[in-house]
XYZ file of C-alpha atoms in Angstrom:
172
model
C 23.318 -2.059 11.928
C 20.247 -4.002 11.182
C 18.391 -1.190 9.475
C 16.253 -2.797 6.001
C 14.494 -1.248 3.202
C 12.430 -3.388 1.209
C 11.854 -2.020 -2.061
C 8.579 -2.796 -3.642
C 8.178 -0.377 -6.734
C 7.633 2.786 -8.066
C 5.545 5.443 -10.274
C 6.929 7.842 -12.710
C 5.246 11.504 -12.592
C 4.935 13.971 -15.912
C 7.987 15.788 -14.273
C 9.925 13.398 -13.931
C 10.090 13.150 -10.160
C 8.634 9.134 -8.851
C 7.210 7.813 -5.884
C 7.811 4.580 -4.791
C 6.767 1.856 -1.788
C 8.123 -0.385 0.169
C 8.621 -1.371 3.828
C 11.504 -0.595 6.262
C 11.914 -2.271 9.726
C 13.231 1.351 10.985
C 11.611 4.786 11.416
C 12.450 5.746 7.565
C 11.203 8.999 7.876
C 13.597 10.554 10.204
C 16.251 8.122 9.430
C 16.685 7.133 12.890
C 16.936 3.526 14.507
C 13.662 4.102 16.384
C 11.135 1.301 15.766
C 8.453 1.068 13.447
C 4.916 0.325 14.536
C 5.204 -3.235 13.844
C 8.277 -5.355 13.126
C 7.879 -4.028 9.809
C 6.207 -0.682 8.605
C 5.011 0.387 4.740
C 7.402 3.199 3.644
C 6.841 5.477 0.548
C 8.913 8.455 -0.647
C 8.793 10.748 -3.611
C 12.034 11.759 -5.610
C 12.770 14.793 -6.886
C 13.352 15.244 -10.949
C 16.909 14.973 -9.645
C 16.739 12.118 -7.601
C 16.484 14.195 -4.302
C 14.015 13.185 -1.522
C 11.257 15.295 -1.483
C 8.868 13.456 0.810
C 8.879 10.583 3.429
C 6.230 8.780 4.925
C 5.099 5.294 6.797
C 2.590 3.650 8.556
C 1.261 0.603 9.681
C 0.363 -1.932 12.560
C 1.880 -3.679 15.258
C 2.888 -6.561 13.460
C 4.458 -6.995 9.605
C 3.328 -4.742 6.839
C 4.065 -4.355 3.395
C 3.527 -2.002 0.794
C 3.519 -3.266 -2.555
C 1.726 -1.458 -5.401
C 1.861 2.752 -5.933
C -0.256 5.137 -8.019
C -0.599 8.685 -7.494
C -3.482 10.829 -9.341
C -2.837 14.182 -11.020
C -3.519 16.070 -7.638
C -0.710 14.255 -6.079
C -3.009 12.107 -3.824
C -0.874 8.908 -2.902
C -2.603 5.008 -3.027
C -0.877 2.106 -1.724
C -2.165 -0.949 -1.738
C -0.280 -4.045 0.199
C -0.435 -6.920 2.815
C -0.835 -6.511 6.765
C -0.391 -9.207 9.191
C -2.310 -6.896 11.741
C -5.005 -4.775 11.931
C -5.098 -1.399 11.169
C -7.741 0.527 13.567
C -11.167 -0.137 13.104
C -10.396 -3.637 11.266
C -10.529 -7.388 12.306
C -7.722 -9.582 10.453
C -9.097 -12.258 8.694
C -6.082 -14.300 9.173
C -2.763 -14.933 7.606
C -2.101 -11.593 6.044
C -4.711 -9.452 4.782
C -4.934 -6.912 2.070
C -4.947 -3.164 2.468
C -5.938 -0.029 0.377
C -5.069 3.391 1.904
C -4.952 6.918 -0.100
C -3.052 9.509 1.506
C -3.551 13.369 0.450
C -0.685 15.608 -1.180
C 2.159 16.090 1.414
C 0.761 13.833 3.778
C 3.098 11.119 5.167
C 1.428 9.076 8.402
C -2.120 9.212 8.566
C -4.608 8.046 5.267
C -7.106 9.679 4.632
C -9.018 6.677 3.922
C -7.884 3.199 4.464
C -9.580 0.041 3.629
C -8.232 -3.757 4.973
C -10.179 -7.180 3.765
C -8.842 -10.474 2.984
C -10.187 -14.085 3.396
C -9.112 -16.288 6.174
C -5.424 -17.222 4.762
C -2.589 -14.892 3.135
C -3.616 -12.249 0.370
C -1.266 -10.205 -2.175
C -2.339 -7.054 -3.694
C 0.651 -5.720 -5.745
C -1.090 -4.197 -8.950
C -2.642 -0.753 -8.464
C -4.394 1.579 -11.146
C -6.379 4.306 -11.549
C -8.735 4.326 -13.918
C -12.391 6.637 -14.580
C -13.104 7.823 -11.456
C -11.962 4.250 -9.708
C -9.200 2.641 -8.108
C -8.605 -0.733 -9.042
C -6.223 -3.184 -7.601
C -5.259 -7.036 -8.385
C -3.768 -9.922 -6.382
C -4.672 -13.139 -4.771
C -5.311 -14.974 -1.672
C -5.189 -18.772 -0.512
C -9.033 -18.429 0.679
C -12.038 -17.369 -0.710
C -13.161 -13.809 -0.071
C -16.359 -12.492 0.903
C -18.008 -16.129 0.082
C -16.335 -16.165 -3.387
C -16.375 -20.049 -5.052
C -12.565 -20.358 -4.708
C -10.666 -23.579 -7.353
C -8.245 -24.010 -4.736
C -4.500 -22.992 -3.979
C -3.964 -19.000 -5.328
C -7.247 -17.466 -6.225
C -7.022 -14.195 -8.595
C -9.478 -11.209 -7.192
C -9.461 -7.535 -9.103
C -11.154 -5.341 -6.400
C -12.594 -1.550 -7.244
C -13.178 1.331 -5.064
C -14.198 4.962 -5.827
C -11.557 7.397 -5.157
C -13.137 8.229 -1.827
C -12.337 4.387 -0.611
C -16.635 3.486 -0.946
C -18.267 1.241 -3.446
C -16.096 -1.384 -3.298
C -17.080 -4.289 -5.767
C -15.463 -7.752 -6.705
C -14.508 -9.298 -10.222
């Protein structure tokens, strides 16, 4: 069997339970060998206090996706920020793999209810997440400049920030 989980990371709630992302090149949710979207779908779970799972969800493209950061605010809404290869609907990829934001709402586990994908025109890596005053605020880099950005060549460093509602994004 050829089934994969690739572990990214994880949050820690007051209660103890976590959630935690990742990507899985089978239909984690149902733990069949059905076939994700893409050769590779983002996968994130939540844990019970004791360890049990509690929730199961994925989504993602046609092609490879990865989840790579996690934060969850106190009403249980679910961010995840990470890299796609593809496009997620409504999107153009900018090429090599592009960055993606998407929150999900309590107990949801396919569809975002806002999702956000940007990038410049070579590979980008979001893995640090936070939330912070009313903001979500993630941190990676990419090989290109973004958005006309002055880039010093190689890895360039970007912190993005978007209101909770996925609008107002701005660039540091």
């Amino acid at each position: 069997n050829s089934r994969r989980i690739y572990y990214e990371t994880f949050v820690t709630r007051p209660d103890r339970s976590t959630f935690h992302v990742g990507s899985a090149n089978y239909d984690f949710t149902d733990e069949t060998d059905s076939a994700p979207s893409g050769s590779r779908d983002v996968i994130f779970y939540k844990l019970n206090e004791a360890g049990v799972p509690v929730l199961r969800g994925r989504f993602g493209t046609s092609d490879l996706d990865y989840g790579y950061g996690i934060a969850v605010d106190a009403d249980e809404n679910v961010y995840i920020v990470g890299r796609t290869n593809g496009a997620f609907a409504g999107f153009t990829n900018q090429g090599g793999g592009d960055g993606f934001l998407a929150k999900f709402a309590p107990g949801e586990t396919e569809t975002p209810l806002w999702l956000v994908q940007f990038g410049g025109a070579g590979t980008d890596y979001y893995p640090g997440i936070e939330l912070r005053d009313g903001r979500v605020y993630i941190a990676g880099d990419s090989t290109e400049p973004m958005d006309g950005e002055p880039t010093s060549g190689g890895w360039d460093m970007y912190v993005l920030s978007f209101t909770t509602d996925g609008t107002d994004q701005q660039m540091f």
